[in-house]
Tab-separated table of C-alpha atoms in Angstrom:
chain	number	residue	atom	x	y	z
R	1	UNK	CA	0.000	0.000	0.000
R	2	UNK	CA	1.377	3.393	-0.992
R	3	UNK	CA	2.358	5.913	1.672
R	4	UNK	CA	0.593	9.259	1.010
R	5	UNK	CA	0.108	12.533	2.841
R	6	UNK	CA	-2.682	14.390	0.992
R	7	UNK	CA	-5.190	11.536	1.103
R	8	UNK	CA	-5.621	9.376	4.180
R	9	UNK	CA	-8.428	7.028	3.179
R	10	UNK	CA	-8.156	4.944	6.323
R	11	UNK	CA	-8.597	8.018	8.498
R	12	UNK	CA	-11.559	9.224	6.427
R	13	UNK	CA	-13.260	5.844	6.637
R	14	UNK	CA	-12.603	5.738	10.351
R	15	UNK	CA	-14.055	9.237	10.757
R	16	UNK	CA	-17.172	8.228	8.849
R	17	UNK	CA	-17.609	5.189	11.068
R	18	UNK	CA	-17.137	7.337	14.182
R	19	UNK	CA	-19.848	9.729	12.961
R	20	UNK	CA	-22.276	6.853	12.429
R	21	UNK	CA	-21.480	5.422	15.841
R	22	UNK	CA	-22.020	8.826	17.486
R	23	UNK	CA	-25.392	9.229	15.752
R	24	UNK	CA	-26.449	5.789	16.942
R	25	UNK	CA	-25.385	6.700	20.508
R	26	UNK	CA	-27.339	9.985	20.333
R	27	UNK	CA	-30.419	8.101	19.128
R	28	UNK	CA	-30.170	5.577	21.957
R	29	UNK	CA	-29.629	8.304	24.565
R	30	UNK	CA	-32.702	10.173	23.261
R	31	UNK	CA	-34.780	7.002	23.508
R	32	UNK	CA	-33.544	6.357	27.049
R	33	UNK	CA	-34.183	9.939	28.193
R	34	UNK	CA	-37.683	10.058	26.632
R	35	UNK	CA	-38.492	6.406	27.469
R	36	UNK	CA	-39.874	6.130	23.941
R	37	UNK	CA	-38.557	4.763	20.678
R	38	UNK	CA	-40.993	6.978	18.770
R	39	UNK	CA	-39.906	10.277	20.339
R	40	UNK	CA	-38.748	11.243	16.851
R	41	UNK	CA	-40.880	10.148	13.907
R	42	UNK	CA	-37.759	9.839	11.765
R	43	UNK	CA	-36.508	6.990	13.961
R	44	UNK	CA	-39.352	4.691	12.906
R	45	UNK	CA	-42.054	6.420	10.819
R	46	UNK	CA	-44.340	3.364	10.646
R	47	UNK	CA	-44.275	2.717	14.401
R	48	UNK	CA	-44.729	6.434	15.115
R	49	UNK	CA	-47.886	6.512	12.959
R	50	UNK	CA	-49.261	3.352	14.586
R	51	UNK	CA	-48.480	4.700	18.057
R	52	UNK	CA	-50.303	7.970	17.379
R	53	UNK	CA	-53.357	6.059	16.171
R	54	UNK	CA	-53.297	3.892	19.299
R	55	UNK	CA	-52.933	6.956	21.511
R	56	UNK	CA	-55.965	8.510	19.829
R	57	UNK	CA	-57.896	5.314	20.546
R	58	UNK	CA	-56.807	5.336	24.196
R	59	UNK	CA	-57.752	8.997	24.644
R	60	UNK	CA	-61.099	8.352	22.959
R	61	UNK	CA	-61.792	5.402	25.258
R	62	UNK	CA	-60.908	7.427	28.348
R	63	UNK	CA	-63.170	10.304	27.337
R	64	UNK	CA	-65.973	7.860	26.545
R	65	UNK	CA	-65.584	6.484	30.083
R	66	UNK	CA	-66.070	10.017	31.425
R	67	UNK	CA	-69.150	10.396	29.220
R	68	UNK	CA	-70.600	7.131	30.507
R	69	UNK	CA	-69.972	8.219	34.094
R	70	UNK	CA	-71.883	11.420	33.315
R	71	UNK	CA	-74.736	9.245	32.067
R	72	UNK	CA	-74.720	7.273	35.309
R	73	UNK	CA	-74.742	10.525	37.289
R	74	UNK	CA	-77.724	11.766	35.294
R	75	UNK	CA	-79.614	8.507	35.839
R	76	UNK	CA	-78.784	8.540	39.546
R	77	UNK	CA	-79.992	12.136	39.880
R	78	UNK	CA	-83.293	11.225	38.258
R	79	UNK	CA	-83.578	8.053	40.322
R	80	UNK	CA	-83.031	9.960	43.569
R	81	UNK	CA	-85.883	12.307	42.684
R	82	UNK	CA	-88.117	9.381	41.684
R	83	UNK	CA	-87.376	7.690	44.992
R	84	UNK	CA	-88.636	10.748	46.850
R	85	UNK	CA	-91.712	10.905	44.619
R	86	UNK	CA	-92.430	7.271	45.471
R	87	UNK	CA	-92.098	7.960	49.176
R	88	UNK	CA	-94.443	10.952	48.965
R	89	UNK	CA	-96.969	9.026	46.863
R	90	UNK	CA	-96.962	6.130	49.299
R	91	UNK	CA	-97.798	8.593	52.076
R	92	UNK	CA	-100.610	10.000	49.950
R	93	UNK	CA	-101.941	6.474	49.471
R	94	UNK	CA	-101.847	5.800	53.208
R	95	UNK	CA	-103.710	9.049	53.876
R	96	UNK	CA	-106.276	8.164	51.201
R	97	UNK	CA	-106.845	4.771	52.795
R	98	UNK	CA	-107.189	6.458	56.173
R	99	UNK	CA	-109.668	8.980	54.748
R	100	UNK	CA	-111.755	6.092	53.395
R	101	UNK	CA	-112.656	5.152	56.948
R	102	UNK	CA	-116.309	5.942	57.540
R	103	UNK	CA	-115.631	6.668	61.221
R	104	UNK	CA	-113.858	9.921	60.342
R	105	UNK	CA	-115.582	13.277	60.581
R	106	UNK	CA	-115.365	15.962	57.871
R	107	UNK	CA	-112.871	17.884	60.018
R	108	UNK	CA	-110.725	14.753	60.285
R	109	UNK	CA	-110.688	14.398	56.520
R	110	UNK	CA	-109.895	18.076	56.126
R	111	UNK	CA	-106.793	17.624	58.280
R	112	UNK	CA	-105.768	14.657	56.142
R	113	UNK	CA	-106.449	16.692	52.995
R	114	UNK	CA	-104.006	19.353	54.165
R	115	UNK	CA	-101.291	16.726	54.473
R	116	UNK	CA	-102.076	15.408	50.994
R	117	UNK	CA	-101.925	18.946	49.586
R	118	UNK	CA	-98.434	19.421	51.047
R	119	UNK	CA	-97.296	16.162	49.485
R	120	UNK	CA	-98.765	16.893	46.036
R	121	UNK	CA	-97.156	20.335	46.101
R	122	UNK	CA	-93.828	18.699	46.994
R	123	UNK	CA	-94.233	16.206	44.134
R	124	UNK	CA	-95.010	18.992	41.695
R	125	UNK	CA	-91.920	20.940	42.794
R	126	UNK	CA	-89.719	17.852	42.362
R	127	UNK	CA	-91.064	17.208	38.858
R	128	UNK	CA	-90.465	20.802	37.818
R	129	UNK	CA	-87.050	21.364	39.431
R	130	UNK	CA	-85.144	18.109	38.948
R	131	UNK	CA	-82.387	18.643	36.386
R	132	UNK	CA	-78.818	17.660	35.549
R	133	UNK	CA	-76.470	20.366	34.318
R	134	UNK	CA	-79.446	22.416	33.144
R	135	UNK	CA	-81.237	19.473	31.487
R	136	UNK	CA	-84.734	18.840	32.923
R	137	UNK	CA	-85.116	15.198	33.856
R	138	UNK	CA	-88.749	14.690	34.836
R	139	UNK	CA	-90.769	17.152	32.788
R	140	UNK	CA	-89.438	16.805	29.262
R	141	UNK	CA	-89.800	14.388	26.374
R	142	UNK	CA	-86.352	15.280	25.009
R	143	UNK	CA	-83.915	12.397	24.522
R	144	UNK	CA	-80.370	12.774	25.874
R	145	UNK	CA	-77.631	11.001	23.917
R	146	UNK	CA	-74.288	9.958	25.400
R	147	UNK	CA	-71.324	8.874	23.318
R	148	UNK	CA	-69.799	5.868	25.067
R	149	UNK	CA	-67.192	4.875	22.490
R	150	UNK	CA	-64.249	6.393	20.603
R	151	UNK	CA	-66.114	6.315	17.278
R	152	UNK	CA	-69.134	8.330	16.194
R	153	UNK	CA	-71.229	5.343	15.119
R	154	UNK	CA	-74.674	4.636	16.550
R	155	UNK	CA	-73.454	1.574	18.436
R	156	UNK	CA	-71.174	3.878	20.440
R	157	UNK	CA	-74.141	5.849	21.779
R	158	UNK	CA	-76.627	5.373	24.624
R	159	UNK	CA	-79.921	7.252	24.566
R	160	UNK	CA	-81.936	8.188	27.644
R	161	UNK	CA	-85.510	8.869	26.647
R	162	UNK	CA	-87.174	11.852	28.248
R	163	UNK	CA	-89.416	11.346	31.278
R	164	UNK	CA	-92.395	13.682	31.387
R	165	UNK	CA	-94.244	13.245	34.682
R	166	UNK	CA	-95.832	16.652	34.088
R	167	UNK	CA	-97.922	15.211	31.254
R	168	UNK	CA	-101.519	14.131	31.653
R	169	UNK	CA	-101.868	10.873	33.610
R	170	UNK	CA	-103.140	9.147	30.458
R	171	UNK	CA	-99.836	10.093	28.778
R	172	UNK	CA	-97.590	8.886	31.589
R	173	UNK	CA	-97.818	11.839	33.948
R	174	UNK	CA	-98.629	11.818	37.660
R	175	UNK	CA	-102.045	12.356	39.165
R	176	UNK	CA	-100.277	14.090	42.055
R	177	UNK	CA	-98.704	16.710	39.769
R	178	UNK	CA	-100.054	20.218	39.288
R	179	UNK	CA	-98.335	22.981	37.341
R	180	UNK	CA	-99.452	25.376	40.107
R	181	UNK	CA	-97.080	24.577	42.950
R	182	UNK	CA	-99.526	26.067	45.476
R	183	UNK	CA	-102.554	24.165	44.205
R	184	UNK	CA	-104.792	22.322	46.674
R	185	UNK	CA	-107.147	19.450	45.995
R	186	UNK	CA	-104.930	17.991	43.250
R	187	UNK	CA	-105.798	14.695	44.867
R	188	UNK	CA	-109.055	15.069	46.784
R	189	UNK	CA	-109.663	12.926	49.871
R	190	UNK	CA	-112.092	15.316	51.549
R	191	UNK	CA	-114.904	12.806	51.043
R	192	UNK	CA	-115.078	9.051	51.420
R	193	UNK	CA	-115.820	8.646	47.709
R	194	UNK	CA	-112.897	10.945	46.854
R	195	UNK	CA	-110.630	8.912	49.113
R	196	UNK	CA	-111.513	5.715	47.238
R	197	UNK	CA	-110.804	7.383	43.885
R	198	UNK	CA	-107.530	8.748	45.273
R	199	UNK	CA	-106.414	5.233	46.177
R	200	UNK	CA	-106.776	4.193	42.547
R	201	UNK	CA	-104.926	7.253	41.223
R	202	UNK	CA	-102.061	6.819	43.678
R	203	UNK	CA	-101.752	3.164	42.648
R	204	UNK	CA	-101.435	4.339	39.058
R	205	UNK	CA	-98.767	6.855	40.061
R	206	UNK	CA	-96.794	4.249	41.997
R	207	UNK	CA	-96.807	1.945	38.971
R	208	UNK	CA	-95.621	4.799	36.738
R	209	UNK	CA	-92.795	5.644	39.124
R	210	UNK	CA	-91.736	2.010	39.534
R	211	UNK	CA	-91.599	1.473	35.770
R	212	UNK	CA	-89.622	4.671	35.255
R	213	UNK	CA	-87.090	3.706	37.935
R	214	UNK	CA	-86.746	0.258	36.390
R	215	UNK	CA	-85.960	1.798	32.999
R	216	UNK	CA	-83.343	4.107	34.497
R	217	UNK	CA	-81.802	1.192	36.387
R	218	UNK	CA	-81.437	-0.753	33.150
R	219	UNK	CA	-79.782	2.236	31.482
R	220	UNK	CA	-77.360	2.596	34.408
R	221	UNK	CA	-76.416	-1.047	34.017
R	222	UNK	CA	-75.773	-0.454	30.329
R	223	UNK	CA	-73.481	2.455	31.170
R	224	UNK	CA	-71.625	0.263	33.674
R	225	UNK	CA	-71.172	-2.444	31.039
R	226	UNK	CA	-69.867	0.149	28.574
R	227	UNK	CA	-67.386	1.456	31.144
R	228	UNK	CA	-66.086	-2.045	31.883
R	229	UNK	CA	-65.649	-2.731	28.173
R	230	UNK	CA	-63.919	0.618	27.572
R	231	UNK	CA	-61.547	0.113	30.487
R	232	UNK	CA	-60.545	-3.306	29.177
R	233	UNK	CA	-60.068	-1.918	25.667
R	234	UNK	CA	-58.028	1.001	26.979
R	235	UNK	CA	-55.700	-1.282	28.951
R	236	UNK	CA	-55.184	-3.610	25.989
R	237	UNK	CA	-54.585	-0.726	23.602
R	238	UNK	CA	-52.104	0.833	26.029
R	239	UNK	CA	-50.262	-2.494	26.193
R	240	UNK	CA	-50.082	-2.634	22.391
R	241	UNK	CA	-48.799	0.930	22.238
R	242	UNK	CA	-46.210	0.161	24.897
R	243	UNK	CA	-44.819	-2.705	22.851
R	244	UNK	CA	-44.467	-0.391	19.868
R	245	UNK	CA	-43.269	2.852	21.406
R	246	UNK	CA	-41.805	2.308	24.876
R	247	UNK	CA	-38.054	1.932	25.217
R	248	UNK	CA	-36.780	-1.496	26.260
R	249	UNK	CA	-34.208	-0.232	28.757
R	250	UNK	CA	-32.371	-3.553	29.001
R	251	UNK	CA	-31.898	-3.763	25.232
R	252	UNK	CA	-31.213	-0.040	24.773
R	253	UNK	CA	-28.560	0.141	27.509
R	254	UNK	CA	-26.865	-2.972	26.103
R	255	UNK	CA	-26.817	-1.388	22.646
R	256	UNK	CA	-25.483	1.869	24.109
R	257	UNK	CA	-22.641	0.030	25.835
R	258	UNK	CA	-21.793	-1.691	22.562
R	259	UNK	CA	-21.803	1.629	20.687
R	260	UNK	CA	-19.587	3.217	23.336
R	261	UNK	CA	-17.075	0.395	22.986
R	262	UNK	CA	-17.296	0.672	19.215
R	263	UNK	CA	-16.630	4.411	19.504
R	264	UNK	CA	-13.552	3.817	21.614
R	265	UNK	CA	-12.371	1.216	19.084
R	266	UNK	CA	-12.935	3.711	16.267
R	267	UNK	CA	-10.833	6.334	18.057
R	268	UNK	CA	-8.018	3.820	18.442
R	269	UNK	CA	-8.284	2.900	14.762
R	270	UNK	CA	-8.269	6.597	13.861
R	271	UNK	CA	-5.041	7.043	15.757
R	272	UNK	CA	-3.526	4.103	13.904
R	273	UNK	CA	-4.681	5.519	10.555
R	274	UNK	CA	-2.775	8.737	11.257
R	275	UNK	CA	0.513	6.841	11.648
R	276	UNK	CA	0.819	6.327	7.859
R	277	UNK	CA	1.261	10.015	6.901
R	278	UNK	CA	3.752	10.494	9.723
R	279	UNK	CA	5.707	7.518	8.415
R	280	UNK	CA	5.770	9.143	4.945
R	281	UNK	CA	7.158	12.345	6.473
R	282	UNK	CA	9.869	10.412	8.258
R	283	UNK	CA	11.233	9.309	4.832
R	284	UNK	CA	12.083	12.941	4.102
R	285	UNK	CA	14.292	13.076	7.167
C-alpha cells in the first residue's frame, strides 16, 4: 500500500464510522431519556404513525368512560328524585286509605287533605325542578344522547328517553302533579268517595314511578357495562402501544454500551490511521 500525505483514506473511513457510531449513541440516549422509541418520527415512521393512532384510541376510550360516568350521574340524579316521589306518593296512598274510613268526621278528613296537599305540592316541585347540568329530567320528552365509544357510530351511543311526569296521567304523567305549585285538591280525599278514587290514582302513580325507575336502572347497568368494556379496551390498547413505542431499557442500555465500545475502538483505529502520513514524512528526514 502506498504511503501518502494528501489523502488518508483509512482516516476518512474511520471518521465516517465514528460519525455513524455517534449518531447511533445519540439516538439511543434520546430514547432512554424520553423512554420512547418513537420520540422522533424519523426513527421509525411506521411505528410512530401506529403509536399515534393507538394513543388517539386510548384517549377516545378514556373520554368515553367520562361520558358514561356522566350518564350514570344523570340517571342517579333522576332516580333519587323518583325515589322521593315514590315515598311521597306512598304517604298520599296511606292518607287516602285512612280517609276512606267511615268513622272519620269531615274535620278529620280536612286535616288529612291538608297533608295530601303538602305532598302533592312537593311532588309537583320535584317534577319541575329536577335537572342535571341544566337538562330537565322529569318534565321533558327530550332524549339525551351519550357517546360511550371512541367512534361516532350509533353503536357507540346510549340514549336516555325523556321522562315527562308533568304530562296528563293518560300520557304517563302523575295524578299528584299540578303545574301550580300552590294548588290544593290535586288529589281530593275530603270525602269518602274521593278517598276511594284517590287510592286508585295513587296506585297508578306508583306503577308509573316504579316502571320509570326500572328503565333508568337498566340504562345505568348499560353504562356500567360500557365502562367495563372501555376500560378493558383502553388497557389492551395501552399495552399494544407500549410494545411499539416504549423503550426497552435492558436492550437499549446494552446497545449503548456496545456503541460506546465501538466508539472507543474507532478512536483507536483513527489514531492508527494517522501513523501512515507520519511515516511518509519520516522518509524525508
